[in-house]
MMTF fields as JSON, N, C-alpha, C and O atoms, coordinates in Angstrom:
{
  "mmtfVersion": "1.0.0",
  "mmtfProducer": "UNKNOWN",
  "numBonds": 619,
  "numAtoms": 620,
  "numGroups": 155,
  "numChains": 1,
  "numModels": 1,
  "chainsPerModel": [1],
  "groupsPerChain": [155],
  "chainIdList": ["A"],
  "bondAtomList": [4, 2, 8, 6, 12, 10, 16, 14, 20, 18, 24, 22, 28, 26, 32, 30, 36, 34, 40, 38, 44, 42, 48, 46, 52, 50, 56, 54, 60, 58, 64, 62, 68, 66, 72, 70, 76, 74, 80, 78, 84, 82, 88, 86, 92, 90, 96, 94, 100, 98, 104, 102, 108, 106, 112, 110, 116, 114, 120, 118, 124, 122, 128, 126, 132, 130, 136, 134, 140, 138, 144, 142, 148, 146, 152, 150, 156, 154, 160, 158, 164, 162, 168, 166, 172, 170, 176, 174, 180, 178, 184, 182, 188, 186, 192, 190, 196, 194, 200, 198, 204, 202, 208, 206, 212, 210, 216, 214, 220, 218, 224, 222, 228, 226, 232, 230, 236, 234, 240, 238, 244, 242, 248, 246, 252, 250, 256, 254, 260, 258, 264, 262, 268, 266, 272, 270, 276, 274, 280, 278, 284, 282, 288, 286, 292, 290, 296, 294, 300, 298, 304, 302, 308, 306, 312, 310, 316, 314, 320, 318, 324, 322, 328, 326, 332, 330, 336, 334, 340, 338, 344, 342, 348, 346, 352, 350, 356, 354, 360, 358, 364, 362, 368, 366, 372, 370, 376, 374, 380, 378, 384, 382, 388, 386, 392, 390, 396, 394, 400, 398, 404, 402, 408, 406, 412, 410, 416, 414, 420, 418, 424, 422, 428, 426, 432, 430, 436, 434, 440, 438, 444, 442, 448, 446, 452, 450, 456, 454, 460, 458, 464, 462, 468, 466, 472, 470, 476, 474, 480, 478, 484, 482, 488, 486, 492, 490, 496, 494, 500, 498, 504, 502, 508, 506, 512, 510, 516, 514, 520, 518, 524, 522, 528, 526, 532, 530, 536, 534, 540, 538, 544, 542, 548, 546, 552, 550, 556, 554, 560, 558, 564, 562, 568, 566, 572, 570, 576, 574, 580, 578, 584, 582, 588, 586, 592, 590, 596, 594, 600, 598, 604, 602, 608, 606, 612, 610, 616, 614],
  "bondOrderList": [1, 1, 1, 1, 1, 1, 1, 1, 1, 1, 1, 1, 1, 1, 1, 1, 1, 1, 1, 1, 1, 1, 1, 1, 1, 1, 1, 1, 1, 1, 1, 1, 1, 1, 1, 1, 1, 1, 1, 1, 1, 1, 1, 1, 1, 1, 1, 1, 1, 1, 1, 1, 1, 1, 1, 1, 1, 1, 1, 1, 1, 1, 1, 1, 1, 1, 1, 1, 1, 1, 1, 1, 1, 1, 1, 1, 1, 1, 1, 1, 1, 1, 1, 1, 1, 1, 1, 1, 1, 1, 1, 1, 1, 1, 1, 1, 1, 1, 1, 1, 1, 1, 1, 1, 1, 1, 1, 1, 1, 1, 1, 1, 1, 1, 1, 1, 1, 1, 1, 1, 1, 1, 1, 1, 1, 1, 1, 1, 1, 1, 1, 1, 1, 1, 1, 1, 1, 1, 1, 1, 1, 1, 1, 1, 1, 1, 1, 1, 1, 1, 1, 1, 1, 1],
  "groupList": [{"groupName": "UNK", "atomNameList": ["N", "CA", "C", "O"], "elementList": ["N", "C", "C", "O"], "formalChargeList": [0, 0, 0, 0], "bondAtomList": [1, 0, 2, 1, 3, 2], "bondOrderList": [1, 1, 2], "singleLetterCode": "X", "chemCompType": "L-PEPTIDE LINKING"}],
  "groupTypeList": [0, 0, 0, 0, 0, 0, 0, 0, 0, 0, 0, 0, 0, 0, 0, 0, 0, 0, 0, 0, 0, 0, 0, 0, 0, 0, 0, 0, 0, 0, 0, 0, 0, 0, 0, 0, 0, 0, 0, 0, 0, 0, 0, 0, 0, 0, 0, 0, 0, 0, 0, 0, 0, 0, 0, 0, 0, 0, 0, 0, 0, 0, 0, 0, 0, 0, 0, 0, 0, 0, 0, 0, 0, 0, 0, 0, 0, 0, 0, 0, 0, 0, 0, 0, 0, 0, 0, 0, 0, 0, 0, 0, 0, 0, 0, 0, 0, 0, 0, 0, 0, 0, 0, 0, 0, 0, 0, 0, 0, 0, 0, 0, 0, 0, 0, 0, 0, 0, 0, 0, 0, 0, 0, 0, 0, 0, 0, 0, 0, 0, 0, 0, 0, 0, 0, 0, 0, 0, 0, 0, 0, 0, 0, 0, 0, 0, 0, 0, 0, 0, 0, 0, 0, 0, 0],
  "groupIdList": [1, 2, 3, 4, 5, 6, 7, 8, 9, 10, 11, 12, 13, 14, 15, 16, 17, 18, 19, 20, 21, 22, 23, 24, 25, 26, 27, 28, 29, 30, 31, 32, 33, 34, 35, 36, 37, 38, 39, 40, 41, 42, 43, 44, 45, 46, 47, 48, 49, 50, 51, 52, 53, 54, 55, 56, 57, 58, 59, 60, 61, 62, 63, 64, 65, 66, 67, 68, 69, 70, 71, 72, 73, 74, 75, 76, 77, 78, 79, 80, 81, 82, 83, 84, 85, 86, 87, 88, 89, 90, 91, 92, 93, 94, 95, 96, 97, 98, 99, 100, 101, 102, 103, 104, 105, 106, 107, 108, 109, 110, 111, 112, 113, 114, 115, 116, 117, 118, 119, 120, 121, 122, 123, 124, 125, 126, 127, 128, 129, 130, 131, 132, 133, 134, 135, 136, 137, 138, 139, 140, 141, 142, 143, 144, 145, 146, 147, 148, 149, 150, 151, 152, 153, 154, 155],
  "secStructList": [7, 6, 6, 7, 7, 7, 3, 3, 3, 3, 3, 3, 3, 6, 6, 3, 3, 3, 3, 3, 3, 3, 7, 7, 7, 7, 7, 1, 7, 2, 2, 2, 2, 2, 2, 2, 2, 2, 2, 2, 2, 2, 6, 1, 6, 6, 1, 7, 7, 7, 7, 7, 7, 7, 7, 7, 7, 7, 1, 2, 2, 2, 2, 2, 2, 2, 2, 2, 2, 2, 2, 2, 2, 2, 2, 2, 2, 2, 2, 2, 2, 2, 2, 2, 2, 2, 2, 2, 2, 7, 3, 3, 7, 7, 7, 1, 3, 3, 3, 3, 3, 3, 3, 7, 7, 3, 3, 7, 1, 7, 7, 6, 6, 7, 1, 1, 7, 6, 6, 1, 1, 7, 2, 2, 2, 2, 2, 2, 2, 2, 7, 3, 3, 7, 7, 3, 3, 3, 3, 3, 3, 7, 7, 3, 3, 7, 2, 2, 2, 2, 2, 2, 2, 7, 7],
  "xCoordList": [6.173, 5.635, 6.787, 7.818, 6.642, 7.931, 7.937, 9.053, 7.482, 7.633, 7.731, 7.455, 8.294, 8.926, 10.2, 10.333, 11.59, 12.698, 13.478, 14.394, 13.59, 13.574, 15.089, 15.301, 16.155, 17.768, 17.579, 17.174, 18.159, 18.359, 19.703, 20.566, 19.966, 21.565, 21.406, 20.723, 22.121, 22.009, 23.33, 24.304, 23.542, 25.26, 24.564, 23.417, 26.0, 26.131, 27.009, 28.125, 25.916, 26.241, 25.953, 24.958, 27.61, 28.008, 27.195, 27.511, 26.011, 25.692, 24.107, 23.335, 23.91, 22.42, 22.477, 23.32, 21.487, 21.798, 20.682, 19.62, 21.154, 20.765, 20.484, 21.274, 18.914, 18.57, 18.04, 16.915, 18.462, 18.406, 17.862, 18.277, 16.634, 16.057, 15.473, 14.269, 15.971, 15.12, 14.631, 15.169, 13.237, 12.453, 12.131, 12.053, 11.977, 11.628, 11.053, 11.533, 9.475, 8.398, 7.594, 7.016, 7.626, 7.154, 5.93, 5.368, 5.106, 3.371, 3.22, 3.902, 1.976, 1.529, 0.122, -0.451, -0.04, -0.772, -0.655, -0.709, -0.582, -0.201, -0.971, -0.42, -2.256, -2.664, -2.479, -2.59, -2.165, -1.745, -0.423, 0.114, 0.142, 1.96, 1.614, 1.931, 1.001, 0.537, -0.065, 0.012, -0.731, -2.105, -0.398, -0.142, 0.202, 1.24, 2.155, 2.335, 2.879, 3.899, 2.878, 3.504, 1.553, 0.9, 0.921, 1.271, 0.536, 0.531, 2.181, 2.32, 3.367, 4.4, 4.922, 5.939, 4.378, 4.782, 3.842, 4.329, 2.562, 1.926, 2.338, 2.219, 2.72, 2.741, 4.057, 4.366, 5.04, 6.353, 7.234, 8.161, 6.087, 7.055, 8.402, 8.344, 9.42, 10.852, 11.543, 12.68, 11.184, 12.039, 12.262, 12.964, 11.432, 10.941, 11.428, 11.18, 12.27, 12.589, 11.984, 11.989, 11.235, 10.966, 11.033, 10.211, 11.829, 12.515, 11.156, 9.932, 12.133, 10.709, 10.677, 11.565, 9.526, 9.632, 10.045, 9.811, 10.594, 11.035, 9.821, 8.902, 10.014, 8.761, 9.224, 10.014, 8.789, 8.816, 7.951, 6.95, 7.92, 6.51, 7.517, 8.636, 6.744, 7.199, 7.201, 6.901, 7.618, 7.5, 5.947, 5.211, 5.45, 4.112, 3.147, 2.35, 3.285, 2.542, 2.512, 1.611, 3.594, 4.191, 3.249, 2.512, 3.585, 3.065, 0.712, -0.193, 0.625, -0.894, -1.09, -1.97, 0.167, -0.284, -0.451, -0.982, 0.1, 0.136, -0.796, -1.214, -1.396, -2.138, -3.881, -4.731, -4.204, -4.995, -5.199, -6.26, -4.09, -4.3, -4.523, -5.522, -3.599, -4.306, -5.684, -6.045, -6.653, -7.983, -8.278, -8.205, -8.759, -8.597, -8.847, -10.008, -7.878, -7.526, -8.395, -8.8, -8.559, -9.386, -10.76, -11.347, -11.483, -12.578, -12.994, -14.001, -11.856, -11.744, -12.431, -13.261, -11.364, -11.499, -13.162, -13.816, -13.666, -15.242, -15.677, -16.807, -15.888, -16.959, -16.784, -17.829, -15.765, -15.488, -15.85, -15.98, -16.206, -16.574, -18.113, -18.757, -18.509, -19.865, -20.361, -21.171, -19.971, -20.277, -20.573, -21.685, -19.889, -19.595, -20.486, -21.231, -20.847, -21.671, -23.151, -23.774, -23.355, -24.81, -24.804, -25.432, -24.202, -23.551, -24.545, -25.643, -23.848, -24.785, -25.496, -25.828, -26.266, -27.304, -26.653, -27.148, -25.893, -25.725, -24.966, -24.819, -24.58, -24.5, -23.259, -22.798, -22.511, -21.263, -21.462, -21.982, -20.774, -20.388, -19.201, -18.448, -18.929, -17.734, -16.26, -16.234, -15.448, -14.076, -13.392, -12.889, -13.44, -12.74, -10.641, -10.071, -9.889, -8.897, -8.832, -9.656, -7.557, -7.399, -5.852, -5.53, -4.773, -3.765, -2.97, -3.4, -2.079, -1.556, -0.23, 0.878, -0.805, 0.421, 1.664, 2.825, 1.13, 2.585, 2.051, 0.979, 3.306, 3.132, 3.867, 5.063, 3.417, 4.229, 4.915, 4.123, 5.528, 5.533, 7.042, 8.016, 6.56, 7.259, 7.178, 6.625, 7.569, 7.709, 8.173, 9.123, 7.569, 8.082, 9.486, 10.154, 9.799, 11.475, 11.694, 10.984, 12.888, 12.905, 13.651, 14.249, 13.585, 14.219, 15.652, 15.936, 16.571, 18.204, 18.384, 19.529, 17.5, 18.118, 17.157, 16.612, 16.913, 16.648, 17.544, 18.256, 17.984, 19.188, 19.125, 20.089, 17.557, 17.911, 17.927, 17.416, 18.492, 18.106, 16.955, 16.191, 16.429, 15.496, 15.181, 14.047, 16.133, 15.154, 15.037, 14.376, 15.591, 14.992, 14.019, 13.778, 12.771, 11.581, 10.757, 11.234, 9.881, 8.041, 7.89, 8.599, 7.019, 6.48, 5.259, 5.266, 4.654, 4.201, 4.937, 4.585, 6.195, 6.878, 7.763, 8.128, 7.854, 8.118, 6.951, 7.094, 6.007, 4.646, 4.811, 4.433, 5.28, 4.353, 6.015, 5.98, 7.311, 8.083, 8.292, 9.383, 7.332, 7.425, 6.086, 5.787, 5.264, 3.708, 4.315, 5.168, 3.825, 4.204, 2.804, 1.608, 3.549, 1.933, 2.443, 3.604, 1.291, 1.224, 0.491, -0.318, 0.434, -0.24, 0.128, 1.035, -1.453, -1.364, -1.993, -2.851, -1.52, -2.359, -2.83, -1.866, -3.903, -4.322, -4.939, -5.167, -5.118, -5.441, -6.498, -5.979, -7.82, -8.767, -9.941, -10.562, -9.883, -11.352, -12.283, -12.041, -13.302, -14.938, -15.968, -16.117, -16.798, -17.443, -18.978, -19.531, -19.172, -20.635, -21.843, -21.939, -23.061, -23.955, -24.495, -24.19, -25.213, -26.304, -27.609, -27.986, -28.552, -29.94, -30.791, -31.381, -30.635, -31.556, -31.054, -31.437, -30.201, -29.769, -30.708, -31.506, -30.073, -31.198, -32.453, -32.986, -33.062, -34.907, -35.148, -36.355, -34.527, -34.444, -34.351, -34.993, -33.858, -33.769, -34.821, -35.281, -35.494, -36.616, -37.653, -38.525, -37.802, -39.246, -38.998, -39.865],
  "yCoordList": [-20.091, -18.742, -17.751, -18.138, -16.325, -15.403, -15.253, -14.744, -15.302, -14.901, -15.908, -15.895, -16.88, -17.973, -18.515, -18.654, -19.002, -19.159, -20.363, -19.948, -21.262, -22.175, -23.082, -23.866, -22.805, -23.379, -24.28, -24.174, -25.75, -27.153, -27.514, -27.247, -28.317, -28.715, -29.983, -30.144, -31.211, -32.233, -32.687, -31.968, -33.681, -34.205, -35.629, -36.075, -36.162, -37.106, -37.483, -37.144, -38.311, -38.389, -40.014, -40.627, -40.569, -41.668, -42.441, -42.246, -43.422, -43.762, -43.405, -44.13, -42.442, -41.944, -40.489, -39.716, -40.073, -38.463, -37.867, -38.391, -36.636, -35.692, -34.745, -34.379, -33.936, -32.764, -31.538, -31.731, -30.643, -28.936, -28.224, -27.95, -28.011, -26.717, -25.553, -25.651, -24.332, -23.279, -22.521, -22.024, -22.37, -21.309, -20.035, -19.556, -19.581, -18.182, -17.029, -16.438, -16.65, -16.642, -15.527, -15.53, -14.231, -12.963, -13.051, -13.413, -12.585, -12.464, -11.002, -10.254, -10.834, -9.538, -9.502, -8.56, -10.775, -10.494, -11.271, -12.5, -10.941, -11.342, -12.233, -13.062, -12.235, -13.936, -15.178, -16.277, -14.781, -16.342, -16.69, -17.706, -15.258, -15.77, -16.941, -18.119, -16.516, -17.074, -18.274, -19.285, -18.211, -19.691, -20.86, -21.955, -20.217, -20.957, -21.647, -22.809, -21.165, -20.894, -21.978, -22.874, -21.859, -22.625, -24.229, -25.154, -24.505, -25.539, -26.108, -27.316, -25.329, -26.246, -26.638, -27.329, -26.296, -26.339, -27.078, -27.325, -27.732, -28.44, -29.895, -30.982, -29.762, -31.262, -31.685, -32.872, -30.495, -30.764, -31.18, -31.824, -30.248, -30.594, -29.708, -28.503, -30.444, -30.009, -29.984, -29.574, -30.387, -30.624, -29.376, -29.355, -28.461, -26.774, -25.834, -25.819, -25.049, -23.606, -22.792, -22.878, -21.684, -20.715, -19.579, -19.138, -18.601, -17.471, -16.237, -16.301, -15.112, -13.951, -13.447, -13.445, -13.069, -12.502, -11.194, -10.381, -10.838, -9.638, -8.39, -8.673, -7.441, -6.425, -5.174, -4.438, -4.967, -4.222, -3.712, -4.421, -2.517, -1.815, -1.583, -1.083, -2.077, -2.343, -0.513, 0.137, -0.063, 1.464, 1.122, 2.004, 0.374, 0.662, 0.929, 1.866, -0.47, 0.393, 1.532, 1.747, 2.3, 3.476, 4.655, 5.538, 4.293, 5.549, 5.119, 5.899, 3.892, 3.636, 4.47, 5.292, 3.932, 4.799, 6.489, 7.165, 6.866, 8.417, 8.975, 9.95, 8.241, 8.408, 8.275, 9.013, 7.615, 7.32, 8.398, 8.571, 8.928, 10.038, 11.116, 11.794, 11.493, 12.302, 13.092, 14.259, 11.273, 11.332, 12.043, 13.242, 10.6, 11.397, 12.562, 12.969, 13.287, 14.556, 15.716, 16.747, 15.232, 16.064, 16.169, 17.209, 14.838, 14.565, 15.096, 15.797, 14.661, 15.932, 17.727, 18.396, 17.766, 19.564, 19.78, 20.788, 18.593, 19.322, 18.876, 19.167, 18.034, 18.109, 18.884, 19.083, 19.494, 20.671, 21.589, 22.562, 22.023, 23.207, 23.305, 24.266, 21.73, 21.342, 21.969, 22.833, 21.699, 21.743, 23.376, 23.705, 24.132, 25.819, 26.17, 26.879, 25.799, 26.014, 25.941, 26.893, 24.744, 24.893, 25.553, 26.369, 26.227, 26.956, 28.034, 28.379, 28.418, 29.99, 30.131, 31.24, 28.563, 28.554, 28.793, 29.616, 28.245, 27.881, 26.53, 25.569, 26.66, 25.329, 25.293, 26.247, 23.702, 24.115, 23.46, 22.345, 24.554, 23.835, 23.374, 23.121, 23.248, 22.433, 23.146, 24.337, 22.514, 22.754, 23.673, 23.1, 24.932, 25.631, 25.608, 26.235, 24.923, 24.616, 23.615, 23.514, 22.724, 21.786, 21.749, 21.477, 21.835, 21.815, 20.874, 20.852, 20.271, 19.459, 20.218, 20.292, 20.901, 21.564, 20.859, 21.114, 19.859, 19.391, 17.464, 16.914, 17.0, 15.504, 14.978, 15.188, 13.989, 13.964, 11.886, 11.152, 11.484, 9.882, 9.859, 10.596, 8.631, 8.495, 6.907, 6.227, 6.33, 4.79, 4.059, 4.425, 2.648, 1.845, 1.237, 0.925, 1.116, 0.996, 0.802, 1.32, -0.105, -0.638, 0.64, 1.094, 1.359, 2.704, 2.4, 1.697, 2.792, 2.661, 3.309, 3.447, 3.633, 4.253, 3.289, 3.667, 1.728, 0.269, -0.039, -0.159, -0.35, -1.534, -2.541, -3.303, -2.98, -4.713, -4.958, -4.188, -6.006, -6.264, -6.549, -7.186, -6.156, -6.58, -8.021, -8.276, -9.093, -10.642, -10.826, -11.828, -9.996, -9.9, -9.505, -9.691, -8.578, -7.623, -9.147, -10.272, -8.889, -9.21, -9.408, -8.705, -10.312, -10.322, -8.664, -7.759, -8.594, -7.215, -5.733, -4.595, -6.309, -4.669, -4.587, -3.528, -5.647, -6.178, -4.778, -3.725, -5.391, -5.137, -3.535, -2.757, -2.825, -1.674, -0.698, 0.508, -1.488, -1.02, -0.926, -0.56, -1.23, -1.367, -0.846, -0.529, -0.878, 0.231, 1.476, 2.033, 2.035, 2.94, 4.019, 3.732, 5.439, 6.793, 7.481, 7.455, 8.27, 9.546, 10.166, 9.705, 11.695, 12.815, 13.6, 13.609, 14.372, 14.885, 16.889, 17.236, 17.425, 18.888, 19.414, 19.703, 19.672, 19.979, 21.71, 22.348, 22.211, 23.779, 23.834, 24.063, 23.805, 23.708, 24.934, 25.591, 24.863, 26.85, 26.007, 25.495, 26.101, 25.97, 26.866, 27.93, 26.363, 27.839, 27.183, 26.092, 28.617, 28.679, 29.28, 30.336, 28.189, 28.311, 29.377, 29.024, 30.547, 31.021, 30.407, 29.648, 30.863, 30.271, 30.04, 29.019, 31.462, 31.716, 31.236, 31.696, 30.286, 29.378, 27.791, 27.201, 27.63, 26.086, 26.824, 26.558, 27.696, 27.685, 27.861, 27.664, 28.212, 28.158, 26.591, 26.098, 26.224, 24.341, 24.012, 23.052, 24.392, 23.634, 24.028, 23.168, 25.059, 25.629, 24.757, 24.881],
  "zCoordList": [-12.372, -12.365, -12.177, -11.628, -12.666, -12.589, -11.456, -11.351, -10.278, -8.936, -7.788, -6.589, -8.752, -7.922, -8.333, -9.549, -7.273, -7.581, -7.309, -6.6, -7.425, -6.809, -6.905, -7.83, -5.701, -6.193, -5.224, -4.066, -6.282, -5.925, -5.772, -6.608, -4.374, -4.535, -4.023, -3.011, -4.764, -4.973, -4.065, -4.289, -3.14, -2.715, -2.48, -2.517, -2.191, -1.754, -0.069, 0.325, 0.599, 2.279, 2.428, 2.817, 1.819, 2.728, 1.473, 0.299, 1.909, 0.636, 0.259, -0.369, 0.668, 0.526, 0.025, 0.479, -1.01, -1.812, -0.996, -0.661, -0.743, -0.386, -1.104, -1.974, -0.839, -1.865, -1.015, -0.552, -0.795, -0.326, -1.53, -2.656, -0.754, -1.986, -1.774, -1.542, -1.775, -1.576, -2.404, -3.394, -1.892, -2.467, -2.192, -1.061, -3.022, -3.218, -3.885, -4.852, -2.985, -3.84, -3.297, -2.21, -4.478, -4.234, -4.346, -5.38, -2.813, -3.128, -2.735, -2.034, -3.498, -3.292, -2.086, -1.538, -2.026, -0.949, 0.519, 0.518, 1.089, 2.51, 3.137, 3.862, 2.994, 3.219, 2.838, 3.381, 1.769, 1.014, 0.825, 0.384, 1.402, 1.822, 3.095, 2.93, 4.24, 5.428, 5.061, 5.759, 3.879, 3.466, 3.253, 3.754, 2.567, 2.073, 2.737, 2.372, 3.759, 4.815, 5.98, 6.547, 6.241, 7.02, 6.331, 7.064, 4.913, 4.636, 4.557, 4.747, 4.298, 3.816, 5.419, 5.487, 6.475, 7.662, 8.192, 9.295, 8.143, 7.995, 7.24, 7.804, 6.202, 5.141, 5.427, 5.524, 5.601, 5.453, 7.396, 7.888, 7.802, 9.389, 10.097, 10.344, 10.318, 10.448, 9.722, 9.957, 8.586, 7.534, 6.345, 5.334, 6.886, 6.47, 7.773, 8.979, 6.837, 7.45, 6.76, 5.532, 7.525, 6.897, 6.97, 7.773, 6.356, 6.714, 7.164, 7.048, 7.733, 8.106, 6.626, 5.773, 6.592, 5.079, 4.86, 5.754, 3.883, 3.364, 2.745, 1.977, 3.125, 2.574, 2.023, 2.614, 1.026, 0.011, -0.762, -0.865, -1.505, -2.36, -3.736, -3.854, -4.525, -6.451, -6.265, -5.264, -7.512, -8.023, -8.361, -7.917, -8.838, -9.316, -8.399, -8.45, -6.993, -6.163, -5.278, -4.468, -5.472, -4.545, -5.429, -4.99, -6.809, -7.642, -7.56, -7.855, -7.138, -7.087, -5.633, -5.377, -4.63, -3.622, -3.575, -2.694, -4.654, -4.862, -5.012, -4.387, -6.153, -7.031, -6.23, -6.73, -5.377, -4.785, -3.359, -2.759, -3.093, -1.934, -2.689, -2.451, -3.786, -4.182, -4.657, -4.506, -5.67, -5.655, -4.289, -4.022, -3.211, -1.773, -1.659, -1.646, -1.561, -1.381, -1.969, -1.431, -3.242, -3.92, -3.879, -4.178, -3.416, -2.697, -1.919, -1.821, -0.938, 0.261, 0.524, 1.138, -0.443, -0.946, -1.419, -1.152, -2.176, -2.638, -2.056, -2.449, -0.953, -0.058, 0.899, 1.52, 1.351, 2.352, 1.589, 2.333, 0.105, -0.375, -0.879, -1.3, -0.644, -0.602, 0.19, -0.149, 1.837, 2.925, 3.002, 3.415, 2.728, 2.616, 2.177, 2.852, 0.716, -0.346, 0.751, 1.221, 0.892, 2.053, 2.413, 1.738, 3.831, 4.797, 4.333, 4.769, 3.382, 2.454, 1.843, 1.424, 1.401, 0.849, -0.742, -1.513, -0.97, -2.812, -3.138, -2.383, -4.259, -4.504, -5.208, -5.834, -5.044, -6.185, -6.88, -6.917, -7.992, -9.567, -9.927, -8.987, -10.649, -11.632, -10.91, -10.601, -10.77, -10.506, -11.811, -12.778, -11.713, -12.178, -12.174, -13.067, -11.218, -11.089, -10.008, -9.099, -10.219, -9.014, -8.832, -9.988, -8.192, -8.288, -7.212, -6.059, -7.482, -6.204, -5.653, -6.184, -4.103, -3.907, -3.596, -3.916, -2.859, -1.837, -1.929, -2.182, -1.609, -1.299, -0.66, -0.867, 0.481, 1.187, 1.346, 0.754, 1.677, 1.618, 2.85, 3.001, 3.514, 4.466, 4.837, 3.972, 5.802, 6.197, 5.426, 4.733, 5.306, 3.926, 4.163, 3.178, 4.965, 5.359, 6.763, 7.625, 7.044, 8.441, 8.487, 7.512, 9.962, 10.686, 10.861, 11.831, 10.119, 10.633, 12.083, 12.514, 12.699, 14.463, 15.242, 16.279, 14.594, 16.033, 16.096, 15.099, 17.447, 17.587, 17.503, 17.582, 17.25, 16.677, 15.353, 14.541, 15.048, 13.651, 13.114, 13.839, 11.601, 11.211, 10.932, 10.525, 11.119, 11.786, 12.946, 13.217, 14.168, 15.367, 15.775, 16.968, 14.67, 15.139, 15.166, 15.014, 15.322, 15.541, 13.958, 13.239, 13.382, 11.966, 12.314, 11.479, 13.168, 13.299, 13.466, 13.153, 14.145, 14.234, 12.261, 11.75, 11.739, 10.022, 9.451, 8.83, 9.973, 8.269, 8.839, 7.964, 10.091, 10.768, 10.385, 10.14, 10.406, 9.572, 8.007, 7.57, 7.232, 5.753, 5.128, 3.977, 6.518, 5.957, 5.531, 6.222, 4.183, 3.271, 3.738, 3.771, 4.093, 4.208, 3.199, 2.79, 2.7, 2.062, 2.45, 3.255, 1.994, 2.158, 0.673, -0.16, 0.965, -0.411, -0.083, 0.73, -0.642, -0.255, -1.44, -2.15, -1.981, -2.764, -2.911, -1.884, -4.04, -4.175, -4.815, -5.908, -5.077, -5.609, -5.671, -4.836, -7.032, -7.182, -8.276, -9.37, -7.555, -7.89, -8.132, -7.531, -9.158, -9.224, -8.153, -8.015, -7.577, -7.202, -7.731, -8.356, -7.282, -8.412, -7.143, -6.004, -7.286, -6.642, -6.646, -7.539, -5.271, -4.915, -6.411, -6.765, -7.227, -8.126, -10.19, -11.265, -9.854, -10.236, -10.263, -10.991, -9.102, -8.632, -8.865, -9.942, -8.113, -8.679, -9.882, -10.024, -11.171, -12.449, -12.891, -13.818, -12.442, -12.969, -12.525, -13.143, -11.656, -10.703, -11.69, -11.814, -12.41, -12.948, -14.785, -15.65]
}
């Protein structure tokens, strides 16, 4: 599979061969890194090292994460203009403009100001250094329907 790597080194010790092999194998999901890592440490014993894992976000999912606060965001905005709309007794209509003012992205990355190293953290202080946030601010104009609007649909 493309997301597996696997270097073999073959010697010789005295009169018996010896074989060292490591792998190396990108998952996208984190249980079944664990499902995995549990069984080769299971079947295999001592005879398995297994490194802390490395964490990282592809460009694709950085831009899904964008892309998804932003929805969010915009959600956001019409049900807070939903909410208004009651307030006064009308109703909203269709989004006349939506604009994305600002965006914001932060974490995702071990902090260069710990003094330990990153194989010294916690597999939890790992995932809580490489959790990726966003924020999104959005600008949004809706039109409002008046009362005598809705009782026209009603008749």
């Amino acid at each position: 599979e493309e997301n597996v790597t696997v270097t073999e080194d073959f010697s010789r010790v005295e009169n018996t061969y010896q074989m060292e092999a490591e792998v190396c194998i990108i998952f996208s999901d984190f249980g079944k890194m664990q499902n995995v890592c549990n069984l080769l440490t299971e079947k295999l014993g001592t005879s398995v090292t297994i490194s802390p894992p490395h964490f990282y976000h592809t460009p694709e999912a950085v831009d899904t994460l964008r892309r998804q606060v932003c929805v969010a965001a915009v959600g956001n905005t019409q049900r807070k203009a939903q909410e208004v709309c009651r307030l006064f007794g009308q109703s909203l209509g269709k989004p006349l403009l939506i604009r994305e003012e600002e965006t914001k992205e932060w974490g995702g990355h071990i902090d260069s100001h710990l003094s330990n190293s990153p194989d010294s953290l916690t597999l939890q202080e790992r995932i809580q250094n490489a959790t990726a946030y966003a924020s999104c601010r959005v600008f949004a104009v809706f039109e409002i329907k008046g009362k005598e609007n809705r009782r026209n649909k009603l008749l």
